[in-house]
mmCIF file of C-alpha atoms in Angstrom:
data_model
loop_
_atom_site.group_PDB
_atom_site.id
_atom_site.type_symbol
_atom_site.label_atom_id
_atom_site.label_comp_id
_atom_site.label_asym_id
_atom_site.label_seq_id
_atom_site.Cartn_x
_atom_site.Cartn_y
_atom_site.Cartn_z
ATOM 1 C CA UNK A 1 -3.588 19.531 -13.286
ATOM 2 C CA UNK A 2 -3.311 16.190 -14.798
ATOM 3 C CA UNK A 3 -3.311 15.622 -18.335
ATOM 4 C CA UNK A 4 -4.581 12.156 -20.313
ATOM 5 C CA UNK A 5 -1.124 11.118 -20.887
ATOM 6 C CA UNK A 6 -0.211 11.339 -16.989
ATOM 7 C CA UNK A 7 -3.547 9.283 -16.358
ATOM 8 C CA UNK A 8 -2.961 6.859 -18.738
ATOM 9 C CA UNK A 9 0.742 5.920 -18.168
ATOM 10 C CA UNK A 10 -1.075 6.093 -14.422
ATOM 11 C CA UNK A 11 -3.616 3.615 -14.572
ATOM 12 C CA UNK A 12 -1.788 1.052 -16.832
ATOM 13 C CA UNK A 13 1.243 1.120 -14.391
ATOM 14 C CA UNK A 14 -0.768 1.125 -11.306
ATOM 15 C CA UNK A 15 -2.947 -1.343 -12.051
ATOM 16 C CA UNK A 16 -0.217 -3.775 -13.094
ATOM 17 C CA UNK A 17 1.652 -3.010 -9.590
ATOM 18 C CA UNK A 18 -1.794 -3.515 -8.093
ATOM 19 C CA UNK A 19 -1.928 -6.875 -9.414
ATOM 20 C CA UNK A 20 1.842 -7.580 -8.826
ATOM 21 C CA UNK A 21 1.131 -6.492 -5.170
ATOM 22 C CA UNK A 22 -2.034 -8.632 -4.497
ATOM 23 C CA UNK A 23 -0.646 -11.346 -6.068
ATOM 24 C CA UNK A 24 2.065 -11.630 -3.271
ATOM 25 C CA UNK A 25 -1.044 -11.286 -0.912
ATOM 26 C CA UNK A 26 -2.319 -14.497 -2.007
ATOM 27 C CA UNK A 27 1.056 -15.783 -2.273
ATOM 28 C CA UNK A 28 1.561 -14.823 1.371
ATOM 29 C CA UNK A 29 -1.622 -16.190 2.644
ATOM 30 C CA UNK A 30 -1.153 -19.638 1.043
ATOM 31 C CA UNK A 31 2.202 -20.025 2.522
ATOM 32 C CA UNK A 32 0.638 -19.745 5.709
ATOM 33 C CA UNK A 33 1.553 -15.741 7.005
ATOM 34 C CA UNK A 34 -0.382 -13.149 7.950
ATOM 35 C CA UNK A 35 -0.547 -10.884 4.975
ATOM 36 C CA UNK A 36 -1.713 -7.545 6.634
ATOM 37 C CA UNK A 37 0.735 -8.015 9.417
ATOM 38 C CA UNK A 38 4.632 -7.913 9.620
ATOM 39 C CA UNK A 39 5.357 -9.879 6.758
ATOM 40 C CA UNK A 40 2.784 -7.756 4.573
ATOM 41 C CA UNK A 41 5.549 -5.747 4.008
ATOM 42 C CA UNK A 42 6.615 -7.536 1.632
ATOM 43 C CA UNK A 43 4.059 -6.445 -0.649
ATOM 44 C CA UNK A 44 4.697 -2.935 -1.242
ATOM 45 C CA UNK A 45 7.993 -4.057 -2.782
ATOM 46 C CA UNK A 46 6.767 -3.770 -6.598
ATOM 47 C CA UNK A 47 5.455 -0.143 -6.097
ATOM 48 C CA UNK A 48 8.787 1.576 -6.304
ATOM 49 C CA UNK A 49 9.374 -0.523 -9.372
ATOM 50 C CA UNK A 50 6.736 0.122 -11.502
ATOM 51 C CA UNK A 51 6.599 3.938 -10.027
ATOM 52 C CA UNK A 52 10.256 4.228 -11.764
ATOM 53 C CA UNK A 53 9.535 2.257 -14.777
ATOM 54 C CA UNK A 54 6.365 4.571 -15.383
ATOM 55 C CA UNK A 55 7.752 8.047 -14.692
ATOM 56 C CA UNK A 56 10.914 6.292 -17.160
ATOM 57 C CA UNK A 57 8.544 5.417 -19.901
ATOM 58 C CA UNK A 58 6.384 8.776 -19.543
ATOM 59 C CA UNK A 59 9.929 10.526 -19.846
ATOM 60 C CA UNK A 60 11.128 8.461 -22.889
ATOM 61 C CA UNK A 61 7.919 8.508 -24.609
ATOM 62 C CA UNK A 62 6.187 12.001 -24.350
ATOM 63 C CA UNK A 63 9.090 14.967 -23.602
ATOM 64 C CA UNK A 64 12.952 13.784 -23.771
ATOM 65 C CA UNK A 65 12.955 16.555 -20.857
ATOM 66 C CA UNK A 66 10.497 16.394 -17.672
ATOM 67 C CA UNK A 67 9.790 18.546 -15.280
ATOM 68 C CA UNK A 68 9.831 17.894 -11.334
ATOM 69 C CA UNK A 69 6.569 18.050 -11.476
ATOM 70 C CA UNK A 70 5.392 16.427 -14.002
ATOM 71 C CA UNK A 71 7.391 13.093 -13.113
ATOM 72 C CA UNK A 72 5.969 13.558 -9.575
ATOM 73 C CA UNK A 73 2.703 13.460 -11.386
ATOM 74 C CA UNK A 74 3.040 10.530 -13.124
ATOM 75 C CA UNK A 75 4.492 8.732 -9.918
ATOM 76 C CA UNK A 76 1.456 9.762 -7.513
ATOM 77 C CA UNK A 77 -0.938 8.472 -10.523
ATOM 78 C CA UNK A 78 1.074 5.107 -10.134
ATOM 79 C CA UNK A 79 0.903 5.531 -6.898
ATOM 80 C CA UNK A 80 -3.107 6.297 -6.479
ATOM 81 C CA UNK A 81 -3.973 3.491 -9.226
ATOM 82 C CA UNK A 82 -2.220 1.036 -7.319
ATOM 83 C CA UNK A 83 -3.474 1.715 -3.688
ATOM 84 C CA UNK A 84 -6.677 1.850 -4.991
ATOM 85 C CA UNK A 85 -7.171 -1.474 -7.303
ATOM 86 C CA UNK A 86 -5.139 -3.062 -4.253
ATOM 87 C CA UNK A 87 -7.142 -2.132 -1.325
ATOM 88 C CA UNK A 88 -10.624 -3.343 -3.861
ATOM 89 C CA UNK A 89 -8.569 -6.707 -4.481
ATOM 90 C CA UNK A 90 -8.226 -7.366 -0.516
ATOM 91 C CA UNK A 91 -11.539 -6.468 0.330
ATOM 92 C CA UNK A 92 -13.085 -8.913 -2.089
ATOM 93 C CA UNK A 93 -10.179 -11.588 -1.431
ATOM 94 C CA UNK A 94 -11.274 -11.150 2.557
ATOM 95 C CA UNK A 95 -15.039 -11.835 1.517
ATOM 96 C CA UNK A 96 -14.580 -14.567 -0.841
ATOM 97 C CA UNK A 97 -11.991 -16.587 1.830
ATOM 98 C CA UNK A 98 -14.426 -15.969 4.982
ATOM 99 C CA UNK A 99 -13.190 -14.009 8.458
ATOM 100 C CA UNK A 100 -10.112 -16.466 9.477
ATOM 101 C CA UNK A 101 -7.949 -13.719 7.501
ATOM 102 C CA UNK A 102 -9.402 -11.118 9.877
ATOM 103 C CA UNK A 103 -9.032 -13.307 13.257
ATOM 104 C CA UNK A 104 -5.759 -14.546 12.294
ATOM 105 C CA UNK A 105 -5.185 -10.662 12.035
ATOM 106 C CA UNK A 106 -6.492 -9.290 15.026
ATOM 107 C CA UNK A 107 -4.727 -12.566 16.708
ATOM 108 C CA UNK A 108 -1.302 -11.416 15.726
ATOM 109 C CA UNK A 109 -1.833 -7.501 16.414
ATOM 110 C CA UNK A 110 -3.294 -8.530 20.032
ATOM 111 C CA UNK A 111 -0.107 -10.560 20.691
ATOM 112 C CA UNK A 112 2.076 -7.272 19.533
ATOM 113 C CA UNK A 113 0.251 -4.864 21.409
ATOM 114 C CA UNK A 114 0.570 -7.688 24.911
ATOM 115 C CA UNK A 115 4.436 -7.996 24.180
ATOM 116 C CA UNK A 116 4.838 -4.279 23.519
ATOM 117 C CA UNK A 117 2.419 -3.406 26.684
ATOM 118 C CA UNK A 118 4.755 -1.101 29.066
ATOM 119 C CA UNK A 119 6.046 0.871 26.308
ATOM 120 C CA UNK A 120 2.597 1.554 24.310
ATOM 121 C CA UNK A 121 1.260 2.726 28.248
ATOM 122 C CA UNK A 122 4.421 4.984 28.694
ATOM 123 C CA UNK A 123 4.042 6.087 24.782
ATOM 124 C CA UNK A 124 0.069 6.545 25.102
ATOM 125 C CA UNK A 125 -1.017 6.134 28.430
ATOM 126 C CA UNK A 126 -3.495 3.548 30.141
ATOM 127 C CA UNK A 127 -6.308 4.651 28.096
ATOM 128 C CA UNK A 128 -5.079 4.910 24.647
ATOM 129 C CA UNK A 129 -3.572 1.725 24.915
ATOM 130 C CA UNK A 130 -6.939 0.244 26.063
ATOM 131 C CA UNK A 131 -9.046 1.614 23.194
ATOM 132 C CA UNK A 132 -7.041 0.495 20.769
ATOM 133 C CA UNK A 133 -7.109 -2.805 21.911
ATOM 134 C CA UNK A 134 -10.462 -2.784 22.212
ATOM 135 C CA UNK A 135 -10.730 -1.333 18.342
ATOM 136 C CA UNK A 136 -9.334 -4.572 17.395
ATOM 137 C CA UNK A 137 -12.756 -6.185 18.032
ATOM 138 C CA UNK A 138 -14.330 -4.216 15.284
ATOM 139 C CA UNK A 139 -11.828 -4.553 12.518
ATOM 140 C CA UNK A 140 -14.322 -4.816 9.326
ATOM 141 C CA UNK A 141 -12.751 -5.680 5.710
ATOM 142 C CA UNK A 142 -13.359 -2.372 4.919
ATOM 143 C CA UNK A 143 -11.373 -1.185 7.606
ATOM 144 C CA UNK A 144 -8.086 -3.202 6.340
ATOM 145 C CA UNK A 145 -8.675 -2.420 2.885
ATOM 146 C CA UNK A 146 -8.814 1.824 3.798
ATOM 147 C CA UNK A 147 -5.552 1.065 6.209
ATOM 148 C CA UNK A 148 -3.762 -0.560 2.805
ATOM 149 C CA UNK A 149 -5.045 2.008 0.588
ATOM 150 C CA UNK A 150 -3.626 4.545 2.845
ATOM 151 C CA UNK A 151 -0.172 2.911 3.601
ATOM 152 C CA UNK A 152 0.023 2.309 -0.144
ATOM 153 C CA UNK A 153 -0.050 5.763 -1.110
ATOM 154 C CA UNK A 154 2.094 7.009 1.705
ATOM 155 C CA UNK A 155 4.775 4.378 0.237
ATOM 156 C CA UNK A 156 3.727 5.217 -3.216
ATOM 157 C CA UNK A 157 4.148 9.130 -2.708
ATOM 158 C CA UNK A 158 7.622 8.704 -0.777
ATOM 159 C CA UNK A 159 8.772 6.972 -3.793
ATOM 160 C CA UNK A 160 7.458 9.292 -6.073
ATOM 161 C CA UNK A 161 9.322 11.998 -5.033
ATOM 162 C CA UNK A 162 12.583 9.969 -5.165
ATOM 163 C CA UNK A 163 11.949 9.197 -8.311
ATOM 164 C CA UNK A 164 10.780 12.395 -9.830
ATOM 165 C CA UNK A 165 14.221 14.005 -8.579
ATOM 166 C CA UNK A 166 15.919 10.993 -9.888
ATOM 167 C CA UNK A 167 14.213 11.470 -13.504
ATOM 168 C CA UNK A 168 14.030 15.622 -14.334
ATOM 169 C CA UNK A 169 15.217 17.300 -16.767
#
């Protein structure tokens, strides 16, 4: 169960990240790159940051001694804050700056998925490989913005568990 202290330390972490991590966002798409594609990756850099630096001032601040599972608390709060406030960021920044972010998107993943063909068909088969290139004619800006929330926690709750080791007792 989570307590107010765990949410707090949560939200004010997590939303800071959040804005950290969209900022690069915009930062990557002004510079020209594809922000939901390879070099996107860039943007989950400030999560393991502010995931320590919360679970280090929930630690400093509220026991002296934490548990395992209270630091893996605080980190998944980070963690949920963050993918959260991120994924509402990108779908409003892909409405306000019109479907080019989208095309230039599905552009890039079309060109992967042609240079990667023979091993997706011996990985998948004919047919998987076909659907999913077909699925990139539907990608919505809700779609991208559930992928990032997703791929933000996954990150998010890797890194909590680092750090929750890292910080007990």
């Amino acid at each position: 169960m989570l307590n107010q202290t765990i949410i707090r330390v949560g939200i004010r972490y997590g939303v800071l990240c959040s804005l950290a991590c969209f900022l690069l966002v915009v930062v990557l798409y002004f510079m020209g790159y594809n922000p939901f594609g390879g070099a996107g990756r860039l943007t989950y850099l400030p999560i393991p940051v502010f995931i320590f630096l919360a679970i280090r001032y929930f630690k400093l601040f509220n026991d002296g001694n934490m548990s395992f599972g209270k630091g893996f608390r605080v980190g998944l709060s980070v963690a949920f804050y963050t993918a959260m406030t991120t994924a509402m960021l990108i779908f409003l920044f892909i409405y306000l700056v019109g479907p080019e972010v989208i095309q230039t998107h599905v552009a890039e993943m079309r060109a992967l998925l042609e240079e990667t063909r023979e091993e997706q068909v011996r990985m998948l088969g004919e047919s998987l490989y076909e659907e999913g290139y077909k699925a990139l004619d539907s990608l919505t800006p809700s779609m991208l913005a559930a992928d990032d929330f997703v791929r933000r926690m996954f990150v998010g709750g890797l890194f909590s568990l680092i750090a929750a080791v890292f910080f007990r007792k």
